[in-house]
Amino acid sequence: MNTRVAVMSIIVEDDGAVEALNAILHDDRGYIIGRMGIPYRARGINIVCIAIDAPQDEISALAGKIGNIRGVTVKTAYSNIKDEN
């Protein structure tokens, strides 16, 4: 299975979206290497960063699911390293 390492930066502008985001991340927890959440109270947003090692299709699907949550923005950056196994 070819996998890629990527990071996702997620900005949550609507507190009502947090539960949906957490549910999606929980479903894909097997691929998540690490997660960091930062509440930025001065701006009323939450910033979440995810490190993931997964097949390209899984990463894209996860980003799509997250991006479809109202009040959430997601951007993904990929490493150039691919797992050749």
Tab-separated table of C-alpha atoms in Angstrom:
chain	number	residue	atom	x	y	z
A	1	MET	CA	0.000	0.000	0.000
A	2	ASN	CA	1.511	3.326	-1.046
A	3	THR	CA	1.112	6.020	1.561
A	4	ARG	CA	2.110	9.653	1.823
A	5	VAL	CA	2.885	11.863	4.744
A	6	ALA	CA	0.912	15.085	4.844
A	7	VAL	CA	-0.128	17.843	7.196
A	8	MET	CA	-3.552	19.432	7.329
A	9	SER	CA	-4.163	22.885	8.710
A	10	ILE	CA	-7.745	23.405	9.795
A	11	ILE	CA	-9.401	26.642	10.903
A	12	VAL	CA	-12.706	26.317	12.732
A	13	GLU	CA	-14.671	29.576	12.702
A	14	ASP	CA	-17.949	28.096	13.988
A	15	ASP	CA	-17.901	26.405	17.408
A	16	GLY	CA	-20.887	24.351	16.297
A	17	ALA	CA	-18.613	22.570	13.796
A	18	VAL	CA	-16.250	21.140	16.418
A	19	GLU	CA	-18.324	18.030	17.124
A	20	ALA	CA	-18.582	17.126	13.425
A	21	LEU	CA	-14.847	17.707	12.933
A	22	ASN	CA	-13.940	15.531	15.917
A	23	ALA	CA	-16.207	12.738	14.668
A	24	ILE	CA	-14.505	12.739	11.253
A	25	LEU	CA	-11.030	12.773	12.785
A	26	HIS	CA	-12.015	9.939	15.125
A	27	ASP	CA	-13.125	7.822	12.146
A	28	ASP	CA	-9.678	8.234	10.511
A	29	ARG	CA	-7.634	7.981	13.713
A	30	GLY	CA	-5.704	4.979	12.359
A	31	TYR	CA	-3.928	7.223	9.856
A	32	ILE	CA	-3.311	10.200	12.142
A	33	ILE	CA	0.257	10.492	13.429
A	34	GLY	CA	-0.452	13.465	15.677
A	35	ARG	CA	-2.839	16.304	16.284
A	36	MET	CA	-2.497	19.750	17.837
A	37	GLY	CA	-5.364	22.085	18.652
A	38	ILE	CA	-4.981	25.741	19.490
A	39	PRO	CA	-7.931	27.814	20.704
A	40	TYR	CA	-7.314	31.381	19.522
A	41	ARG	CA	-9.751	33.122	21.829
A	42	ALA	CA	-8.762	36.650	20.762
A	43	ARG	CA	-10.143	35.887	17.282
A	44	GLY	CA	-12.859	33.438	18.306
A	45	ILE	CA	-11.456	30.572	16.215
A	46	ASN	CA	-9.773	27.223	16.748
A	47	ILE	CA	-6.714	26.096	14.799
A	48	VAL	CA	-6.111	22.374	14.383
A	49	CYS	CA	-3.053	20.796	12.764
A	50	ILE	CA	-3.006	17.127	11.784
A	51	ALA	CA	-0.042	14.997	10.702
A	52	ILE	CA	-1.177	11.971	8.682
A	53	ASP	CA	0.360	8.960	6.927
A	54	ALA	CA	-2.197	7.433	4.576
A	55	PRO	CA	-2.916	6.518	0.965
A	56	GLN	CA	-3.400	9.549	-1.281
A	57	ASP	CA	-7.100	8.766	-1.756
A	58	GLU	CA	-7.689	8.625	2.003
A	59	ILE	CA	-5.972	11.970	2.558
A	60	SER	CA	-8.015	13.591	-0.196
A	61	ALA	CA	-11.243	12.062	1.106
A	62	LEU	CA	-10.509	13.252	4.642
A	63	ALA	CA	-9.767	16.782	3.439
A	64	GLY	CA	-12.992	16.746	1.420
A	65	LYS	CA	-15.096	15.636	4.385
A	66	ILE	CA	-13.538	18.284	6.609
A	67	GLY	CA	-13.920	20.972	3.953
A	68	ASN	CA	-17.629	20.211	3.658
A	69	ILE	CA	-18.263	21.155	7.283
A	70	ARG	CA	-19.834	24.601	7.478
A	71	GLY	CA	-17.532	27.093	9.209
A	72	VAL	CA	-14.365	25.027	8.627
A	73	THR	CA	-11.480	25.636	6.220
A	74	VAL	CA	-8.787	23.032	5.485
A	75	LYS	CA	-5.519	23.093	3.525
A	76	THR	CA	-3.244	20.111	2.922
A	77	ALA	CA	0.495	19.983	2.242
A	78	TYR	CA	2.160	16.744	1.129
A	79	SER	CA	5.704	15.507	1.574
A	80	ASN	CA	7.569	14.361	-1.514
A	81	ILE	CA	8.344	11.045	0.184
A	82	LYS	CA	6.186	8.123	-0.915
A	83	ASP	CA	6.093	4.730	0.771
A	84	GLU	CA	7.046	2.173	-1.900
A	85	ASN	CA	5.762	-0.888	0.009
